[in-house]
Short mmCIF file of C-alpha atoms in Angstrom, two decimals:
data_model
loop_
_atom_site.label_atom_id
_atom_site.label_comp_id
_atom_site.label_asym_id
_atom_site.label_seq_id
_atom_site.Cartn_x
_atom_site.Cartn_y
_atom_site.Cartn_z
CA MET A 1 17.86 85.06 -53.90
CA PRO A 2 21.39 86.12 -54.86
CA ALA A 3 22.37 85.61 -58.43
CA LYS A 4 24.51 82.58 -59.23
CA SER A 5 28.12 83.27 -60.04
CA ILE A 6 29.16 83.20 -63.67
CA MET A 7 31.66 80.72 -64.90
CA PRO A 8 35.10 82.30 -65.15
CA ASN A 9 35.80 80.86 -68.66
CA ARG A 10 32.96 82.69 -70.46
CA ARG A 11 35.22 84.48 -72.85
CA GLU A 12 36.64 81.22 -73.98
CA VAL A 13 33.11 79.90 -74.41
CA ILE A 14 32.30 82.80 -76.75
CA ALA A 15 35.40 82.23 -78.81
CA THR A 16 34.74 78.50 -79.02
CA THR A 17 31.10 78.94 -79.88
CA VAL A 18 31.80 81.42 -82.64
CA ALA A 19 34.53 79.29 -84.07
CA LEU A 20 32.45 76.14 -84.15
CA GLY A 21 29.28 77.83 -85.41
CA ALA A 22 26.45 77.09 -82.96
CA VAL A 23 23.17 75.63 -84.16
CA SER A 24 20.41 78.20 -84.64
CA VAL A 25 17.78 78.28 -81.90
CA LEU A 26 14.26 79.39 -82.55
CA PRO A 27 12.91 81.77 -80.00
CA SER A 28 10.06 79.42 -79.15
CA ALA A 29 12.72 76.86 -78.08
CA LEU A 30 14.19 79.07 -75.38
CA LYS A 31 13.84 77.78 -71.86
CA THR A 32 11.96 79.95 -69.38
CA ALA A 33 14.27 79.06 -66.54
CA ALA A 34 17.85 77.98 -67.38
CA ALA A 35 20.63 76.73 -65.24
CA ASP A 36 23.20 76.83 -68.10
CA THR A 37 25.42 79.75 -67.37
CA SER A 38 27.63 79.27 -70.35
CA ILE A 39 27.37 81.70 -73.18
CA ARG A 40 25.80 80.20 -76.33
CA LYS A 41 25.62 81.73 -79.78
CA PHE A 42 22.00 82.47 -80.83
CA SER A 43 20.25 83.01 -84.16
CA PRO A 44 16.93 84.74 -83.88
CA ASN A 45 14.96 83.16 -86.73
CA PHE A 46 11.20 82.76 -87.16
CA PRO A 47 9.22 80.18 -89.21
CA GLN A 48 7.53 81.64 -92.32
CA HIS A 49 4.16 80.40 -91.18
CA GLN A 50 4.30 82.83 -88.23
CA LEU A 51 4.73 85.71 -90.59
CA HIS A 52 1.86 84.47 -92.88
CA ASP A 53 -0.36 84.10 -89.78
CA LEU A 54 0.45 87.59 -88.70
CA ARG A 55 -0.53 89.10 -92.02
CA ASN A 56 -3.77 87.12 -92.10
CA ARG A 57 -4.70 88.20 -88.62
CA VAL A 58 -4.07 91.82 -89.52
CA ARG A 59 -6.34 91.46 -92.55
CA ALA A 60 -9.07 89.85 -90.43
CA THR A 61 -9.20 92.64 -87.85
CA ARG A 62 -12.68 93.49 -86.67
CA TRP A 63 -12.76 97.28 -86.41
CA PRO A 64 -14.62 99.31 -83.82
CA ASP A 65 -16.60 102.52 -84.54
CA LYS A 66 -14.67 105.75 -85.09
CA GLU A 67 -13.93 107.83 -82.07
CA THR A 68 -16.58 110.44 -81.25
CA VAL A 69 -14.16 113.43 -80.97
CA ALA A 70 -12.10 115.21 -83.50
CA GLY A 71 -8.75 114.76 -81.83
CA ASP A 72 -6.91 111.97 -80.10
CA THR A 73 -8.22 112.44 -76.57
CA GLN A 74 -10.04 109.08 -76.66
CA GLY A 75 -6.85 107.27 -77.70
CA VAL A 76 -5.32 105.91 -80.89
CA GLN A 77 -7.45 107.20 -83.70
CA LEU A 78 -9.20 104.76 -86.06
CA ALA A 79 -7.76 106.40 -89.19
CA THR A 80 -4.16 106.15 -87.86
CA ILE A 81 -4.39 102.42 -86.84
CA GLN A 82 -6.13 101.55 -90.13
CA LYS A 83 -3.34 103.10 -92.15
CA LEU A 84 -0.81 101.17 -90.07
CA ALA A 85 -2.80 97.95 -90.59
CA ALA A 86 -3.11 98.45 -94.34
CA TYR A 87 0.61 98.92 -94.71
CA TRP A 88 1.35 95.99 -92.35
CA ALA A 89 -0.92 93.64 -94.30
CA SER A 90 0.15 94.55 -97.85
CA ASP A 91 3.52 96.28 -98.06
CA TYR A 92 5.50 95.68 -94.88
CA ASP A 93 8.38 93.23 -95.16
CA TRP A 94 10.05 91.71 -92.11
CA SER A 95 13.02 90.29 -94.08
CA PRO A 96 15.25 93.43 -93.98
CA MET A 97 15.03 93.45 -90.20
CA GLN A 98 15.74 89.70 -90.16
CA ALA A 99 18.83 90.28 -92.26
CA ARG A 100 19.94 93.09 -89.87
CA LEU A 101 19.47 90.88 -86.86
CA ASP A 102 21.31 88.05 -88.63
CA SER A 103 24.25 90.30 -89.24
CA LEU A 104 24.83 90.90 -85.50
CA PRO A 105 26.41 88.57 -82.84
CA HIS A 106 23.63 87.34 -80.53
CA PHE A 107 24.16 85.29 -77.40
CA ILE A 108 22.10 83.59 -74.63
CA THR A 109 23.34 82.97 -71.11
CA GLY A 110 21.66 81.88 -67.88
CA ILE A 111 21.73 84.41 -65.05
CA ASP A 112 19.85 83.86 -61.77
CA GLY A 113 17.91 80.96 -63.33
CA LEU A 114 16.69 82.81 -66.48
CA ASP A 115 17.90 82.84 -70.07
CA ILE A 116 19.19 86.35 -70.95
CA HIS A 117 19.68 87.37 -74.56
CA PHE A 118 22.14 90.02 -75.60
CA ILE A 119 23.89 91.43 -78.60
CA HIS A 120 27.63 91.87 -78.06
CA VAL A 121 29.56 93.93 -80.58
CA ARG A 122 33.27 94.49 -79.90
CA SER A 123 34.98 97.52 -81.49
CA LYS A 124 38.11 97.03 -83.59
CA HIS A 125 39.72 99.81 -81.49
CA LYS A 126 41.61 98.20 -78.61
CA ASP A 127 41.01 100.97 -76.09
CA ALA A 128 37.20 101.00 -76.60
CA LEU A 129 35.06 101.67 -73.50
CA PRO A 130 32.63 98.82 -72.70
CA LEU A 131 29.05 100.04 -72.56
CA ILE A 132 25.85 98.20 -71.67
CA VAL A 133 22.62 99.79 -73.11
CA THR A 134 19.17 98.90 -71.89
CA HIS A 135 15.87 99.42 -73.66
CA GLY A 136 12.40 100.00 -72.11
CA TRP A 137 8.72 99.47 -72.92
CA PRO A 138 7.30 99.50 -75.55
CA GLY A 139 10.82 99.31 -76.92
CA SER A 140 13.26 96.44 -77.56
CA ILE A 141 16.78 95.81 -78.81
CA ILE A 142 15.53 97.33 -82.12
CA GLU A 143 15.72 100.73 -80.44
CA GLN A 144 19.49 100.46 -80.33
CA LEU A 145 20.38 98.96 -83.71
CA LYS A 146 21.09 102.35 -85.35
CA ILE A 147 23.71 103.32 -82.82
CA ILE A 148 25.83 100.21 -83.04
CA GLU A 149 28.05 101.22 -85.94
CA PRO A 150 28.48 104.86 -84.80
CA LEU A 151 29.59 103.75 -81.36
CA THR A 152 31.66 100.72 -82.24
CA ASP A 153 33.24 102.13 -85.40
CA PRO A 154 33.37 105.89 -84.79
CA THR A 155 36.08 106.62 -87.37
CA ALA A 156 33.53 105.72 -90.06
CA HIS A 157 30.91 107.97 -88.54
CA GLY A 158 32.53 111.28 -87.83
CA GLY A 159 34.39 110.37 -84.63
CA SER A 160 37.83 109.26 -83.59
CA ALA A 161 39.23 106.05 -82.33
CA SER A 162 39.15 107.45 -78.85
CA ASP A 163 35.34 107.56 -79.07
CA ALA A 164 34.92 103.81 -79.52
CA PHE A 165 32.77 101.55 -77.41
CA HIS A 166 32.34 97.81 -76.99
CA LEU A 167 28.58 97.40 -76.89
CA VAL A 168 26.41 95.01 -74.88
CA ILE A 169 22.66 95.34 -75.63
CA PRO A 170 20.49 92.86 -73.60
CA SER A 171 16.80 92.10 -73.92
CA LEU A 172 15.01 92.70 -70.66
CA PRO A 173 13.56 89.59 -68.96
CA GLY A 174 10.19 88.76 -70.64
CA TYR A 175 11.12 90.86 -73.67
CA GLY A 176 12.38 89.90 -77.12
CA PHE A 177 14.61 86.88 -77.04
CA SER A 178 15.25 86.72 -73.30
CA GLY A 179 13.45 84.06 -71.20
CA LYS A 180 10.08 84.75 -69.72
CA PRO A 181 10.03 84.69 -65.85
CA THR A 182 7.75 82.05 -64.41
CA ALA A 183 7.59 83.66 -60.94
CA PRO A 184 7.37 87.29 -59.80
CA GLY A 185 10.35 89.35 -58.68
CA TRP A 186 12.26 90.39 -61.80
CA THR A 187 12.32 94.05 -60.79
CA PRO A 188 14.84 96.73 -61.97
CA THR A 189 16.83 95.86 -58.81
CA ARG A 190 17.13 92.21 -59.79
CA ILE A 191 17.81 93.08 -63.46
CA ALA A 192 20.55 95.57 -62.43
CA ARG A 193 22.37 92.79 -60.52
CA ALA A 194 21.98 90.51 -63.50
CA TRP A 195 23.49 93.12 -65.84
CA ALA A 196 26.46 93.65 -63.56
CA GLU A 197 26.96 89.88 -63.45
CA LEU A 198 26.79 89.83 -67.26
CA MET A 199 29.46 92.50 -67.66
CA GLN A 200 31.70 90.79 -65.09
CA GLY A 201 31.26 87.47 -66.89
CA LEU A 202 32.23 89.10 -70.19
CA GLY A 203 35.47 90.13 -68.59
CA TYR A 204 34.83 93.89 -68.46
CA THR A 205 36.54 95.22 -65.28
CA LYS A 206 35.63 98.83 -66.15
CA TYR A 207 32.51 99.90 -68.02
CA VAL A 208 29.66 102.37 -68.27
CA ALA A 209 25.89 101.92 -68.59
CA GLN A 210 23.12 103.73 -70.43
CA GLY A 211 19.31 103.55 -70.43
CA GLY A 212 15.98 105.21 -70.97
CA ASP A 213 12.47 104.32 -69.81
CA TRP A 214 12.81 100.98 -67.93
CA GLY A 215 16.40 101.08 -69.07
CA ASN A 216 16.88 104.20 -67.01
CA ALA A 217 15.40 102.50 -63.92
CA VAL A 218 17.79 99.56 -64.40
CA THR A 219 20.76 101.76 -65.07
CA GLU A 220 20.18 104.09 -62.21
CA THR A 221 19.67 101.07 -59.92
CA MET A 222 23.06 99.79 -61.12
CA ALA A 223 24.56 103.05 -60.12
CA LEU A 224 23.04 102.77 -56.64
CA GLN A 225 24.34 99.20 -56.27
CA GLN A 226 27.84 100.35 -57.42
CA PRO A 227 29.01 97.00 -58.75
CA PRO A 228 32.78 96.68 -59.24
CA GLY A 229 33.85 98.29 -62.45
CA LEU A 230 30.86 100.58 -63.14
CA LEU A 231 32.38 104.01 -63.76
CA GLY A 232 29.34 106.05 -64.56
CA ILE A 233 25.96 106.13 -66.31
CA HIS A 234 24.09 108.06 -68.99
CA THR A 235 20.34 108.56 -69.11
CA ASN A 236 18.00 109.98 -71.72
CA MET A 237 14.97 109.84 -69.29
CA ALA A 238 16.43 111.15 -66.05
CA ALA A 239 14.76 110.70 -62.65
CA THR A 240 15.13 114.24 -61.27
CA VAL A 241 11.70 115.41 -60.13
CA PRO A 242 12.03 117.09 -56.69
CA ALA A 243 9.84 115.74 -53.95
CA GLU A 244 7.91 118.91 -53.50
CA ILE A 245 7.12 118.99 -57.25
CA SER A 246 5.91 115.37 -57.18
CA LYS A 247 3.68 116.09 -54.16
CA ALA A 248 2.13 119.14 -55.85
CA LEU A 249 1.49 117.33 -59.03
CA ALA A 250 -0.12 114.42 -57.14
CA ALA A 251 -2.32 116.90 -55.14
CA GLY A 252 -3.39 118.80 -58.31
CA THR A 253 -2.24 122.11 -56.89
CA PRO A 254 -1.05 124.99 -59.14
CA PRO A 255 2.74 125.02 -60.01
CA PRO A 256 4.94 126.98 -57.67
CA ALA A 257 5.52 130.57 -58.78
CA SER A 258 9.26 130.11 -58.32
CA LEU A 259 9.69 127.69 -61.21
CA THR A 260 12.09 128.80 -64.00
CA PRO A 261 10.76 128.58 -67.65
CA ASP A 262 12.51 125.20 -68.11
CA GLU A 263 11.08 123.89 -64.85
CA ARG A 264 7.59 125.15 -65.69
CA ARG A 265 7.75 123.37 -69.15
CA ALA A 266 8.72 120.13 -67.29
CA TRP A 267 5.86 120.64 -64.86
CA ASN A 268 3.42 121.09 -67.75
CA GLN A 269 4.73 117.93 -69.46
CA LEU A 270 4.47 115.85 -66.28
CA ASP A 271 1.08 117.26 -65.46
CA ASP A 272 -0.27 116.25 -68.89
CA PHE A 273 1.30 112.78 -68.71
CA TYR A 274 -0.10 112.01 -65.26
CA LYS A 275 -3.61 113.20 -66.23
CA ASN A 276 -3.82 111.78 -69.72
CA GLY A 277 -1.03 109.38 -70.47
CA LEU A 278 -0.85 106.68 -67.78
CA GLY A 279 -3.74 104.37 -68.82
CA TYR A 280 -1.45 101.61 -70.10
CA ALA A 281 0.78 101.78 -67.07
CA ILE A 282 -2.12 101.59 -64.63
CA GLU A 283 -3.49 98.44 -66.25
CA MET A 284 -0.06 96.76 -66.50
CA ASN A 285 0.76 97.78 -62.88
CA ASN A 286 -2.41 96.08 -61.68
CA ARG A 287 -3.76 93.48 -64.12
CA PRO A 288 -1.24 92.59 -66.86
CA GLN A 289 -2.59 89.06 -67.31
CA THR A 290 -5.94 90.49 -68.41
CA LEU A 291 -4.47 91.81 -71.65
CA TYR A 292 -5.28 88.72 -73.67
CA GLY A 293 -6.50 90.84 -76.50
CA ILE A 294 -3.04 92.21 -77.33
CA ALA A 295 -1.61 88.69 -77.35
CA ASP A 296 -4.35 87.57 -79.75
CA SER A 297 -4.68 90.60 -82.04
CA PRO A 298 -1.68 92.20 -83.82
CA VAL A 299 -3.67 95.37 -84.40
CA GLY A 300 -4.64 95.45 -80.74
CA LEU A 301 -0.95 95.02 -79.76
CA ALA A 302 0.09 97.81 -82.14
CA ALA A 303 -2.48 100.22 -80.82
CA TRP A 304 -1.56 99.44 -77.19
CA MET A 305 2.09 100.16 -77.98
CA LEU A 306 1.44 103.36 -79.90
CA ASP A 307 -0.45 104.85 -76.98
CA HIS A 308 2.64 105.16 -74.76
CA ASP A 309 3.07 108.91 -74.65
CA ILE A 310 1.30 111.63 -76.62
CA ARG A 311 4.31 113.15 -78.40
CA SER A 312 5.52 109.71 -79.59
CA TYR A 313 2.04 108.90 -80.75
CA GLU A 314 1.69 112.24 -82.63
CA MET A 315 4.97 111.58 -84.36
CA ILE A 316 3.89 108.01 -85.37
CA ALA A 317 0.52 109.35 -86.66
CA ARG A 318 2.39 111.83 -88.81
CA VAL A 319 4.57 109.03 -90.19
CA PHE A 320 1.53 107.05 -91.31
CA ASP A 321 0.21 110.24 -92.81
CA GLY A 322 3.24 110.20 -95.11
CA GLN A 323 5.38 112.79 -93.31
CA THR A 324 9.16 112.24 -92.76
CA GLU A 325 10.08 111.91 -89.09
CA GLY A 326 12.82 110.32 -87.00
CA LEU A 327 11.12 106.96 -87.46
CA THR A 328 9.77 105.27 -90.55
CA ARG A 329 6.69 103.07 -90.97
CA ASP A 330 9.05 100.09 -91.16
CA ASP A 331 10.85 101.16 -87.98
CA ILE A 332 7.55 101.20 -86.09
CA LEU A 333 6.32 97.90 -87.40
CA ASP A 334 9.70 96.18 -86.96
CA ASN A 335 9.38 96.75 -83.22
CA VAL A 336 5.67 95.76 -83.03
CA THR A 337 6.39 92.69 -85.17
CA LEU A 338 9.22 91.61 -82.81
CA TYR A 339 6.80 91.73 -79.88
CA TRP A 340 4.23 89.70 -81.88
CA LEU A 341 6.66 87.00 -83.14
CA THR A 342 8.15 86.49 -79.71
CA ASN A 343 4.73 86.53 -78.00
CA THR A 344 5.94 88.95 -75.32
CA ALA A 345 2.91 91.31 -75.05
CA ILE A 346 2.01 90.07 -71.58
CA SER A 347 5.36 88.79 -70.33
CA SER A 348 6.78 92.29 -70.98
CA ALA A 349 3.83 93.94 -69.26
CA ARG A 350 4.54 92.01 -66.08
CA LEU A 351 7.56 94.15 -65.39
CA TYR A 352 5.15 96.89 -64.47
CA TRP A 353 3.32 94.54 -62.01
CA ASP A 354 6.62 93.43 -60.48
CA ASN A 355 7.80 97.03 -60.04
CA ALA A 356 4.47 98.03 -58.43
CA HIS A 357 4.50 95.00 -56.05
CA PHE A 358 8.20 95.31 -55.07
CA PRO A 359 8.46 99.07 -55.03
CA ALA A 360 11.71 100.96 -54.84
CA GLY A 361 10.40 104.55 -55.22
CA GLY A 362 8.68 106.55 -57.82
CA PHE A 363 9.77 106.36 -61.43
CA PHE A 364 10.95 109.95 -61.59
CA ASP A 365 12.08 110.35 -58.00
CA PRO A 366 15.78 111.16 -57.46
CA ARG A 367 17.52 108.04 -56.14
CA GLY A 368 20.56 109.56 -54.49
CA ILE A 369 23.19 108.28 -56.98
CA GLN A 370 26.74 108.99 -55.93
CA ILE A 371 28.65 107.98 -59.07
CA PRO A 372 29.13 110.11 -62.28
CA VAL A 373 25.97 110.72 -64.26
CA ALA A 374 25.38 112.21 -67.71
CA VAL A 375 22.05 113.49 -68.85
CA SER A 376 20.70 114.12 -72.38
CA ALA A 377 17.43 115.95 -72.12
CA PHE A 378 15.33 115.58 -75.32
CA PRO A 379 12.40 117.96 -75.77
CA ASP A 380 9.66 115.43 -76.63
CA GLU A 381 10.49 113.02 -73.76
CA ILE A 382 7.77 112.45 -71.19
CA TYR A 383 9.38 115.44 -69.54
CA GLN A 384 12.58 117.34 -70.44
CA ALA A 385 14.61 117.28 -67.30
CA PRO A 386 15.77 120.85 -66.41
CA GLN A 387 19.42 121.27 -65.65
CA SER A 388 18.62 122.70 -62.22
CA TRP A 389 16.75 119.51 -61.26
CA ALA A 390 19.52 117.30 -62.74
CA GLU A 391 22.23 119.11 -60.74
CA LYS A 392 20.30 118.48 -57.49
CA ALA A 393 19.50 114.82 -58.37
CA TYR A 394 23.00 113.90 -59.38
CA PRO A 395 25.75 115.34 -57.21
CA LYS A 396 28.37 114.09 -59.75
CA LEU A 397 26.75 115.36 -62.88
CA ILE A 398 29.46 115.19 -65.59
CA HIS A 399 27.41 116.11 -68.63
CA TYR A 400 24.08 117.83 -69.31
CA ASN A 401 22.72 118.83 -72.67
CA ARG A 402 19.28 120.07 -73.60
CA LEU A 403 18.67 118.84 -77.14
CA PRO A 404 16.62 120.63 -79.72
CA LYS A 405 14.99 117.55 -81.24
CA GLY A 406 14.09 114.05 -80.24
CA GLY A 407 11.70 112.19 -78.00
CA HIS A 408 11.13 109.09 -75.94
CA PHE A 409 12.98 106.69 -78.32
CA ALA A 410 16.01 108.89 -78.68
CA ALA A 411 18.56 106.33 -79.87
CA TRP A 412 16.06 105.03 -82.41
CA GLU A 413 14.77 108.53 -83.59
CA GLN A 414 18.01 110.55 -83.51
CA PRO A 415 20.85 108.04 -83.67
CA ALA A 416 23.53 110.55 -84.83
CA THR A 417 22.72 113.00 -81.98
CA PHE A 418 22.41 110.17 -79.47
CA SER A 419 25.82 108.67 -80.42
CA ALA A 420 27.43 112.13 -80.19
CA GLU A 421 25.89 112.56 -76.72
CA LEU A 422 27.34 109.29 -75.49
CA ARG A 423 30.82 110.22 -76.84
CA ALA A 424 30.68 113.56 -75.07
CA SER A 425 29.17 112.13 -71.87
CA PHE A 426 31.85 109.64 -71.11
CA LYS A 427 34.88 111.52 -72.42
CA THR A 428 36.09 112.58 -68.96
CA LEU A 429 35.66 109.05 -67.60
CA ARG A 430 37.78 107.64 -70.36
CA GLU A 431 40.50 110.04 -69.46
CA SER A 432 40.44 108.93 -65.85
CA ILE A 433 40.99 105.25 -66.62
#
């Protein structure tokens, strides 16, 4: 079904809503299917009893036996999750994140029958470039909070006025504060159309898009759809794996002898992920509704989210061992707590089921994008895309950089580097406007 058109007076609705001061809406009060296409101001508040219940549930966790191996090959280790739980139950405080969320302009609008939440921060610099940034799983809008100031106010963060962006940061359907679909079909293809409609409705006639994880699938699909005004995209989890490489990995054959060192490293990373890191995706692809345990147990939810990819897990384990990394203990628990408070463990998982049942190609398969693309390749991503593969996948590659540090949650882990990458990536597109 094609998306409904957005009312042409949306910008006036924003101005009026902000001026009048809209009434706060609790996340639990959001409609799952909305026909109201106006833009409404939104305050993401939670009752205190939900936070007390969360802490009590963490304290009441029934623990399994310790893993029977020395390493993490059986999954999230008992010592790691118990350290997380002890901090969550006794020392963690949601209120700083609540204050951070309160400081930002949130909105809700109906697109294609569903309430879509988004943060919309306009730069003070008049020539700022509009940018829509999309998170993935097990991420959320919390992934992007650290890049808001550097991108919208670059002069205060080592940049110039010509580096400024207007930022739009939506929550995926079924995630965070967006509505939860009540019927299947909210695939990256449908979300991409919704995002284009959102940008059009906000009055942005020329803009760029960015994403990683599911955000990359949505962003690359937007590039394929070529909606009016989309100038180019940036990805930190590029889909560049050549068909012959995918086939060889699937068949379990040895890597081709012709691979360069960068390509061989990417092969090794992908081979490890396909063999050892896809358990969560297989379950969510096939049986997301079965995951009642992660909707009922906060610790179960945290463990499920921590086990996304091995390098992210290893980093998080080090954090709870007291080491300093790109993320803090509070960062990690802010994100898990948001999933818990919004009760989106299963609604977010259904994106995997939808994508598997309405397929549009493999996750890392080149899509044939014909508009400008920028790639930031972080070393601890699921795989660090080689420049040779990126050049073949994106005929209009305008930026490629192989970064020395950072992983799957790049904007969250390395916000200064990530912000610098976006400034460099879209510089030539700014000049062409």
